[in-house]
Coordinates of C-alpha atoms and ligand atoms in Angstrom, one line a residue:
X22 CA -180.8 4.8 -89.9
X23 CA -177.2 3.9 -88.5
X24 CA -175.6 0.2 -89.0
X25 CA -175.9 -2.4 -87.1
X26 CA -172.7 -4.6 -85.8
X27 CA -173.6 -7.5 -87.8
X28 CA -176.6 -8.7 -90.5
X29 CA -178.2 -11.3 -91.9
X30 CA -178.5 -12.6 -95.9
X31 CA -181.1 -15.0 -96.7
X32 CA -181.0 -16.4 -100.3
X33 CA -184.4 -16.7 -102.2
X34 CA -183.2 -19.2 -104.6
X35 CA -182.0 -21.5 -101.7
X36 CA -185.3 -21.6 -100.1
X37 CA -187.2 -22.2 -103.2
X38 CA -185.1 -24.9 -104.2
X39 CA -185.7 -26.7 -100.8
X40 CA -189.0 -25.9 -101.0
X41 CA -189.3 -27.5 -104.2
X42 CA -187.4 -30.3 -102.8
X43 CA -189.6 -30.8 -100.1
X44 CA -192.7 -30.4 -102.3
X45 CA -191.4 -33.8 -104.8
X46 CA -190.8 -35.7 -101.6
X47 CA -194.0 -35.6 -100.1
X48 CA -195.9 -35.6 -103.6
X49 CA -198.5 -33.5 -105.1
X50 CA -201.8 -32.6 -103.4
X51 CA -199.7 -32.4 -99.8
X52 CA -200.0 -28.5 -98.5
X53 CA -196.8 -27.4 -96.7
X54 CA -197.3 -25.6 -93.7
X55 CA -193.8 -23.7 -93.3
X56 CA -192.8 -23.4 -89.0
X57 CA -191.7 -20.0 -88.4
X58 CA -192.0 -20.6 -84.4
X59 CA -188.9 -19.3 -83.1
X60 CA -188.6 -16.0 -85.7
X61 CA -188.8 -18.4 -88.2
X62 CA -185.7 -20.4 -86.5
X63 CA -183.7 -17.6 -86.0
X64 CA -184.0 -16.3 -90.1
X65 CA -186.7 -13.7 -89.5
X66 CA -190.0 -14.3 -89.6
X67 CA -191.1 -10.8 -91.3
X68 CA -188.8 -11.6 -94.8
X69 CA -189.0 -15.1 -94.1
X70 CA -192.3 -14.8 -94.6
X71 CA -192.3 -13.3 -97.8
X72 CA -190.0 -15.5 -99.0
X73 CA -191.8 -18.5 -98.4
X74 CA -194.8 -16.9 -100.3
X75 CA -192.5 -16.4 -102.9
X76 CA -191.6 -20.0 -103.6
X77 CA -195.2 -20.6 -103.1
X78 CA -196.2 -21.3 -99.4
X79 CA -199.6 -20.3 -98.2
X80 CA -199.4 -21.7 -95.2
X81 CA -197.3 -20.9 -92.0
X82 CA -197.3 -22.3 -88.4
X83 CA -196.1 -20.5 -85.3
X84 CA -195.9 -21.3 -81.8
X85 CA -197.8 -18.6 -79.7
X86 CA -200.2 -16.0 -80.6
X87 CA -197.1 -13.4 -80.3
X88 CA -195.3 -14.9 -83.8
X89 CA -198.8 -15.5 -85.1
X90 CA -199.4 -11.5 -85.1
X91 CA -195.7 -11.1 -86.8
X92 CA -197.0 -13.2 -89.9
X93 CA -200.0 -11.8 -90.2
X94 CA -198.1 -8.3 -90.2
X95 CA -195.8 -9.9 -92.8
X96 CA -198.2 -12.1 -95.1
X97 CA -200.0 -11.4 -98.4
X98 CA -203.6 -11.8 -98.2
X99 CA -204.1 -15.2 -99.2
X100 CA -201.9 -17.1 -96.8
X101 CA -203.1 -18.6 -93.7
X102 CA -201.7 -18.6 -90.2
X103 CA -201.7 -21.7 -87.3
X104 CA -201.1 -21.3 -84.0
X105 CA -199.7 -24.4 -82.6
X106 CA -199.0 -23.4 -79.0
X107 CA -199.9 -20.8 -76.7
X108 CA -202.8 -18.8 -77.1
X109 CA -204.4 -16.9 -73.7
X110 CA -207.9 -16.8 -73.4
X111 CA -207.6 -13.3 -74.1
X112 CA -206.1 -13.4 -77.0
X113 CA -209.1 -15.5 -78.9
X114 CA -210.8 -13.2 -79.8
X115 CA -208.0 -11.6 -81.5
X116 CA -207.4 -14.9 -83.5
X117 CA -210.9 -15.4 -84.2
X118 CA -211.1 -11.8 -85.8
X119 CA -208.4 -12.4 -87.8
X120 CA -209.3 -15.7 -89.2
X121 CA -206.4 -17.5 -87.7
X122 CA -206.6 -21.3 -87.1
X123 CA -205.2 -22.0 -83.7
X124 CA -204.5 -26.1 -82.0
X125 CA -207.3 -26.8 -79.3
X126 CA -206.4 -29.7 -76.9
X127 CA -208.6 -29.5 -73.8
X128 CA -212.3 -29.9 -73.9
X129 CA -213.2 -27.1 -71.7
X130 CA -211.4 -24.6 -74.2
X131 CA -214.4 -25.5 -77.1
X132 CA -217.7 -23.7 -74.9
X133 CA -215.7 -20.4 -74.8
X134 CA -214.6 -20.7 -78.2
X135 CA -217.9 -21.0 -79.2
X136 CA -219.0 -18.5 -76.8
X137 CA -217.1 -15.9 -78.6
X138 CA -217.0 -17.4 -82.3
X139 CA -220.8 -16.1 -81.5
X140 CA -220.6 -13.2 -80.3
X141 CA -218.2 -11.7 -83.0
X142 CA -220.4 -13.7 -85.4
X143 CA -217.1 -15.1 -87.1
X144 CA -216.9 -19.2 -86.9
X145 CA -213.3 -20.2 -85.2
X146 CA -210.8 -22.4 -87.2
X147 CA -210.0 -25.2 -84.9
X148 CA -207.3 -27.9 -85.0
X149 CA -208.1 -30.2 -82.5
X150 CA -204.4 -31.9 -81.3
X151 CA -204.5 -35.2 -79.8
X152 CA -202.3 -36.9 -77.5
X153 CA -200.6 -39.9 -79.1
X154 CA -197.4 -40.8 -76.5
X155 CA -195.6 -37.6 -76.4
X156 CA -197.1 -35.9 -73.9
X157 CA -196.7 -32.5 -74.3
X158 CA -199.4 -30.7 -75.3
X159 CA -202.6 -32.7 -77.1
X160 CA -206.3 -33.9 -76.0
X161 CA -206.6 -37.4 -74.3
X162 CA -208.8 -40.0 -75.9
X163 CA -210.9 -39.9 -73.1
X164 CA -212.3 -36.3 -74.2
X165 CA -212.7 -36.8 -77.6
X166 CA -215.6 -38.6 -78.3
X167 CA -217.3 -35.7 -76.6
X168 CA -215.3 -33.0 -78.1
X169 CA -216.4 -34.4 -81.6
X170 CA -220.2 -34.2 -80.1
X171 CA -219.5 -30.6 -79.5
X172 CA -218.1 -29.8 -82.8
X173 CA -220.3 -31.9 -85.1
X174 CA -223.4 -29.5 -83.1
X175 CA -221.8 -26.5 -83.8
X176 CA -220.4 -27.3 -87.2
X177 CA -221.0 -23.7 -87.6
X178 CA -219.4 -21.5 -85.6
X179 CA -216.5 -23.5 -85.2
X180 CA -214.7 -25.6 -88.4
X181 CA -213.1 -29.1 -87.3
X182 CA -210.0 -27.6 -89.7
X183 CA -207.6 -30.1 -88.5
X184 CA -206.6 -33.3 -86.6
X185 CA -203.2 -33.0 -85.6
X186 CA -200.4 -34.8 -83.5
X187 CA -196.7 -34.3 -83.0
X188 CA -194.0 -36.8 -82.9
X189 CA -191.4 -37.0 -80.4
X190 CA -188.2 -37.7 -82.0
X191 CA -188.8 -38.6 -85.5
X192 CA -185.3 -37.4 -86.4
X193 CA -184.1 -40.6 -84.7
X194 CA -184.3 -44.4 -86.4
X195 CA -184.0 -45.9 -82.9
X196 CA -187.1 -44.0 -81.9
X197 CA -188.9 -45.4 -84.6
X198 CA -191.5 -47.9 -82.2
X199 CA -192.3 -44.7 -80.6
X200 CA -193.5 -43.2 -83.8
X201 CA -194.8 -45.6 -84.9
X202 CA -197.3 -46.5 -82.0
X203 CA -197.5 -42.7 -81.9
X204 CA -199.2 -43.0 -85.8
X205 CA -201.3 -46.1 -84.8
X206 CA -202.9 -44.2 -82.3
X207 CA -203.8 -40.9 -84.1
X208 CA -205.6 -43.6 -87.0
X209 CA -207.2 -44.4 -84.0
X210 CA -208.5 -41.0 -83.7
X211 CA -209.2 -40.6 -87.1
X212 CA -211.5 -44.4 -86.8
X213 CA -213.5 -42.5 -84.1
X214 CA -213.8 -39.5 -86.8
X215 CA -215.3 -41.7 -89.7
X216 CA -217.2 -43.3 -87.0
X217 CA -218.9 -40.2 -86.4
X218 CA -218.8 -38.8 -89.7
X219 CA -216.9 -35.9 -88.4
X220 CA -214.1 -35.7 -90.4
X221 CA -211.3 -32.7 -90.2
X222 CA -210.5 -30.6 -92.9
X223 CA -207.0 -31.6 -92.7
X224 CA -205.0 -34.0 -91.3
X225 CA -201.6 -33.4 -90.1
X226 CA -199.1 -35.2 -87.8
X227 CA -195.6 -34.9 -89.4
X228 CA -192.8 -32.6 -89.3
X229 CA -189.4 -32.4 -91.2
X230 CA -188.2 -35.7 -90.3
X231 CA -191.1 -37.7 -90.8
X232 CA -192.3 -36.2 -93.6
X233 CA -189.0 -37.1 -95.3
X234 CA -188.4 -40.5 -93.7
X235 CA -191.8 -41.9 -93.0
X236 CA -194.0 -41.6 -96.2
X237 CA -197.1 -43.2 -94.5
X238 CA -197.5 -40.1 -92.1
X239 CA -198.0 -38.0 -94.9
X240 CA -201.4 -36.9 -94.8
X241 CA -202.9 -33.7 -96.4
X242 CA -200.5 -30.9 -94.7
X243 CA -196.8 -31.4 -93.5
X244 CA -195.3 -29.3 -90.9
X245 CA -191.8 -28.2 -92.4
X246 CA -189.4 -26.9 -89.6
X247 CA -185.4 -27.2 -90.1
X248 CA -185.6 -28.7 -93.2
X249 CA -187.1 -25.5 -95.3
X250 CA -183.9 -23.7 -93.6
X251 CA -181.5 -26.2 -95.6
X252 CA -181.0 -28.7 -92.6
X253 CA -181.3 -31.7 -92.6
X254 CA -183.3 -32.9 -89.3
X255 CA -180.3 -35.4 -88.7
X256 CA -178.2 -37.3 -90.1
X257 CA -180.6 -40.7 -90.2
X258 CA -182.7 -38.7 -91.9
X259 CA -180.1 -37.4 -94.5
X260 CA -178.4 -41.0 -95.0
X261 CA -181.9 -42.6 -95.8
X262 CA -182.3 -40.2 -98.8
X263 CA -178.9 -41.0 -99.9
X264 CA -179.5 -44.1 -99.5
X265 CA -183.4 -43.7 -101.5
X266 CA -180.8 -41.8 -104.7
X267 CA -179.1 -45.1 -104.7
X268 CA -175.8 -43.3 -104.2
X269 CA -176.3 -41.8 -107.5
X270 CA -176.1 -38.3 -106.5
X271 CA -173.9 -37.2 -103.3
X272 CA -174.8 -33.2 -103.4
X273 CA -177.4 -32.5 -100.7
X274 CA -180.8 -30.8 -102.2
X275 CA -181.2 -29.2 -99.1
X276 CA -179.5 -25.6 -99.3
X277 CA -178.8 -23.2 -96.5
X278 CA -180.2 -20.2 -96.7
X279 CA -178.2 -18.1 -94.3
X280 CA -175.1 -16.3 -94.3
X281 CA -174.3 -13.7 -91.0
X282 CA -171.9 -11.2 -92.0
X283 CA -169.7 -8.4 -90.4
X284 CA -167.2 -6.3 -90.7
X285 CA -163.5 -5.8 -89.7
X286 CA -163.7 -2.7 -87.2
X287 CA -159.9 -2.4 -85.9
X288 CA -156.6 -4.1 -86.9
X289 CA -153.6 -4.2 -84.6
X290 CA -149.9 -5.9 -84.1
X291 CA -149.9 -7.8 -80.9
X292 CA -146.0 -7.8 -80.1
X293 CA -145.2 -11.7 -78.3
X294 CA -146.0 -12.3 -75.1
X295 CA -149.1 -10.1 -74.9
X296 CA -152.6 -11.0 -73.7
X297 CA -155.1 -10.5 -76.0
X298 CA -158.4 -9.3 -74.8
X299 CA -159.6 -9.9 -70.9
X300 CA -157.6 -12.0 -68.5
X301 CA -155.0 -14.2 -70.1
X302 CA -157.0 -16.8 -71.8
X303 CA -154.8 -16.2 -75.0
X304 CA -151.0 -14.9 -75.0
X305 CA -149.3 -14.3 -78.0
X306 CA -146.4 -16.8 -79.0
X307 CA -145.0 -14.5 -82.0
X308 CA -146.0 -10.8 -82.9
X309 CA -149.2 -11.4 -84.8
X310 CA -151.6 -9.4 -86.6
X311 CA -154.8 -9.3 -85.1
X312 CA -158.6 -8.0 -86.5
X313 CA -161.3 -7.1 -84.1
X314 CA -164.6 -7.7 -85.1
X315 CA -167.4 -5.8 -83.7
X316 CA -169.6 -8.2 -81.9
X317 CA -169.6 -10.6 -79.1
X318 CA -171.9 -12.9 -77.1
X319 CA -175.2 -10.1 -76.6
X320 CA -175.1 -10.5 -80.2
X321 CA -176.2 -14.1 -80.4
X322 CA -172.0 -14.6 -81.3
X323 CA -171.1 -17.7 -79.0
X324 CA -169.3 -17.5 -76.2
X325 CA -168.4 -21.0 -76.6
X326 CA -166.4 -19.7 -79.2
X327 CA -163.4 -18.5 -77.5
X328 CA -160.2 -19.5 -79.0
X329 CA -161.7 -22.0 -80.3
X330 CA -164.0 -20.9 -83.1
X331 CA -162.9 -19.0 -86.7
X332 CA -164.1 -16.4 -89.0
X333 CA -163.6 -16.4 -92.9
X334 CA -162.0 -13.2 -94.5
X335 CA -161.1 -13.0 -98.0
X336 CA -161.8 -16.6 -98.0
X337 CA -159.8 -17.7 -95.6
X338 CA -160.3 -19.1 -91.9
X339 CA -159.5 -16.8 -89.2
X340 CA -159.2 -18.6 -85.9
X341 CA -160.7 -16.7 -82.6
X342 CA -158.1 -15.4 -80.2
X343 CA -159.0 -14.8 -76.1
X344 CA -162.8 -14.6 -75.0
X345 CA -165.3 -14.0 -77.0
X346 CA -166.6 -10.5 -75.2
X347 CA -170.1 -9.0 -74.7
X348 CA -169.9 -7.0 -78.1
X349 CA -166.4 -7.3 -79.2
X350 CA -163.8 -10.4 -80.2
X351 CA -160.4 -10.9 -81.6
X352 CA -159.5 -12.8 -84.7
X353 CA -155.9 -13.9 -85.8
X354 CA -155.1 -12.6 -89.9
X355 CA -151.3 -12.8 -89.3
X356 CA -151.3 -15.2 -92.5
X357 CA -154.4 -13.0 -94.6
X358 CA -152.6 -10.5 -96.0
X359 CA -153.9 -6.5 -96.4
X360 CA -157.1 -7.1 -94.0
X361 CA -158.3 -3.8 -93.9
X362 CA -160.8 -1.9 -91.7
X363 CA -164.1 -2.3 -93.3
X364 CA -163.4 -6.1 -94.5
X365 CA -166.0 -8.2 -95.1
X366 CA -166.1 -11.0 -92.4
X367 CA -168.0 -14.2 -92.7
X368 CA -169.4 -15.2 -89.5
X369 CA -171.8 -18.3 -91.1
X370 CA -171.7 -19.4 -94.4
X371 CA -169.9 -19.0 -97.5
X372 CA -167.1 -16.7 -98.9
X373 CA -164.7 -17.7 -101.4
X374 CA -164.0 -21.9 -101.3
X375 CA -164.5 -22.0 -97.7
X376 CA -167.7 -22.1 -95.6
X377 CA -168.5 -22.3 -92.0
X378 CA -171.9 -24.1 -91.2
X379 CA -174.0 -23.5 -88.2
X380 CA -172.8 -27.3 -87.3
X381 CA -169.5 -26.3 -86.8
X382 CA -170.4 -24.1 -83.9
X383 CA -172.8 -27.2 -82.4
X384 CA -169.4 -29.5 -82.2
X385 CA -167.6 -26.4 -80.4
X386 CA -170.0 -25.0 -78.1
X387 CA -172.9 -27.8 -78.2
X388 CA -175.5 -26.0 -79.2
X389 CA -177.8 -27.5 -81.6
X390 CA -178.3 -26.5 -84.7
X391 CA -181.8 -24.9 -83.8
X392 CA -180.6 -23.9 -80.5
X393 CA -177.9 -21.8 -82.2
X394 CA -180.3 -20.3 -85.1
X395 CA -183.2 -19.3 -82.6
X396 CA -181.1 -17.4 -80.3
X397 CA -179.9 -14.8 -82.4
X398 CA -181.0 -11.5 -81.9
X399 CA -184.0 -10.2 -83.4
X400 CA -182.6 -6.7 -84.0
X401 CA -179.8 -8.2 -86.4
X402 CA -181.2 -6.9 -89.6
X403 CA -182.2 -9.4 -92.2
X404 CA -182.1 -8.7 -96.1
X405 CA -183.3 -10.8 -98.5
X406 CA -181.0 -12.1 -101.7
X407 CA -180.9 -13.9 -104.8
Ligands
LIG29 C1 -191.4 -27.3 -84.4 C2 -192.6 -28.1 -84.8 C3 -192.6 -28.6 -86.1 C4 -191.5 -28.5 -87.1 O1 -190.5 -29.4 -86.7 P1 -189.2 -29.6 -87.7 O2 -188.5 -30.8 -87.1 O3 -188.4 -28.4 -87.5 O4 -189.7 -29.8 -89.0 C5 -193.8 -29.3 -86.4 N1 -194.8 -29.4 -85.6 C6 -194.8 -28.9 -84.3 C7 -196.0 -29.1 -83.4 C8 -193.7 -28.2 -83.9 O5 -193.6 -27.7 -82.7

């Protein structure tokens, strides 16, 4: 197989220590969904599956029936697999077969379920998600008591796995009346539940941020996004834990996992006074030494970026020079000396004492963090490392 222009490391002993992190914040007895929507937020859902079973998730959530199918491709046996988002009516059978758990959040979804939970004589794993005040997807309180009628008489061909909700915007402490209403209303759900004696399997509402910030929402299962990748959801979130240490310990527990790598395909002298690269967005002021590097914006590279952004080789920044192209830019190394062809190139991440974080590209070319992460290409190949 030939190379591609760039890959991907992911570090095992990053994620398990995050993991572990995560699993003493929100105490024993909590299972961790881990949210791989997005190809597992840009990290690759197929290793980053296997990683998280490694540090000892069994649990993994994705947002349509598409990424579902990846981790089921990916998983070991035991683990099980949530669909939070889309799923087309002709895709419920397929999820039924395969014992995957998917969100419900209309009424008139539960007869077909049923419908077809009998006919393949498999019971469906339901999450029923209710609407609290962030309107996106989620059942309003007018259909439930009758959705709990439905599921309480056909206990057996579809389980009640889990109650569920989603916040909107518990990253942010100025959002926090939202949330909290938000929770007041899902233990208003739950009341109706107890009332019934119809109780889910599971309940569920938070993600990263409130499963870090907000103890109370904390239930039996968290849904762990951005912070299993090492980031923190913001930085309320991050300055209430340092604030929780006491200031006794400054190093965050939260590691990244990801470092994107190339490799130095050309280097030239650029006399002063030429252009470098298309049009004359950058003209050099003294004869420079420049590397090109053998990817561009199709490659999930910023275009943002241009002259504006750097690179690390042997340890040391090299700024961007001109446009970023479709699958080519230009780097200055006139102060790195003997860059070779074939030198390693830090895109994100670590090399030597320096480090470039995903952040660094959200202040340049504001994208967020997890707008950045999720658009890289899947076909950048992933590898898994210690
Ligand atoms: C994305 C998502 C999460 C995870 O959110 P993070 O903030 O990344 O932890 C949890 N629940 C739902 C429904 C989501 O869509």
């Amino acid at each position: 197989m030939v190379r591609h222009s760039s890959r991907i490391e992911l570090s095992q002993s990053s994620l398990t220590k995050n993991i572990n992190f995560i699993r003493k914040k929100i105490g024993p007895g909590v299972r961790i969904s881990s949210v791989v929507k997005a190809n597992a937020y840009g990290h690759g859902i197929h290793q980053f599956v296997k990683m998280a079973e490694k540090a000892g998730v069994d649990h993994f959530a994705a947002a349509s029936a598409f990424e579902a199918e990846e981790v089921l491709e990916a998983r070991s046996a035991g683990s099980d697999i949530m669909i939070m988002g889309i799923l087309y009516k002709e895709d419920i059978d397929w999820a039924i077969s395969n014992g995957i758990e998917f969100y419900v959040f209309n009424y008139e979804r539960l007869p077909y379920v049923l419908e077809r939970a009998q006919a393949l004589g498999i019971p469906a794993k339901v999450h029923i998600e209710v609407e609290t005040g962030a309107n996106r997807t989620g059942m309003q309180a007018s259909e439930f008591p009758d959705t709990l009628k439905f599921l309480k008489k056909h206990a057996k061909d579809i389980h009640f796995k889990g109650l569920c909700t989603h916040f909107g915007g518990a990253e942010s402490f100025s959002n926090q009346f939202k949330i909290t209403s938000q929770h007041e209303r899902y233990k208003e759900f739950l009341k109706q539940c107890e009332k019934r004696k119809m109780l889910p399997e599971i309940r569920h509402i938070a993600c990263s941020a409130a499963a870090l910030a907000y103890k109370d929402t904390v239930y039996d299962m968290v849904r762990m996004g951005v912070s299993q990748y090492g980031f923190w959801p913001s930085p309320d979130i991050y300055y209430l834990h340092m604030q929780e240490q006491g200031g006794r310990n400054n190093v965050s527990p939260l590691k990244r996992i990801f470092t994107w790598k190339t490799d130095v395909m050309d280097v030239r002298d650029v006399r002063a006074g030429e252009f470098i690269g298309y049009g004359t967005a950058y003209q050099a002021t003294q004869d420079m030494r420049v590397a090109v590097l053998p990817l561009g914006y199709s490659n999930g590279y910023p275009r943002g970026q241009s002259n504006r952004g750097y690179v690390l080789i042997k340890g040391k920044k090299a700024p961007v020079v001109g446009l970023i192209n479709m699958n080519l830019f230009m780097v200055d190394v006139s102060h790195i000396p003997d860059v070779e062809v074939g030198e390693e190139v830090v895109l994100v991440g670590k090399q030597k004492n320096n480090t470039i974080n995903i952040s660094s590209f959200t202040q340049v070319t504001q994208l967020m963090n997890n707008e950045m992460l999720s658009r890289l290409p899947a076909a950048i190949p992933r590898k898994i490392v210690k």
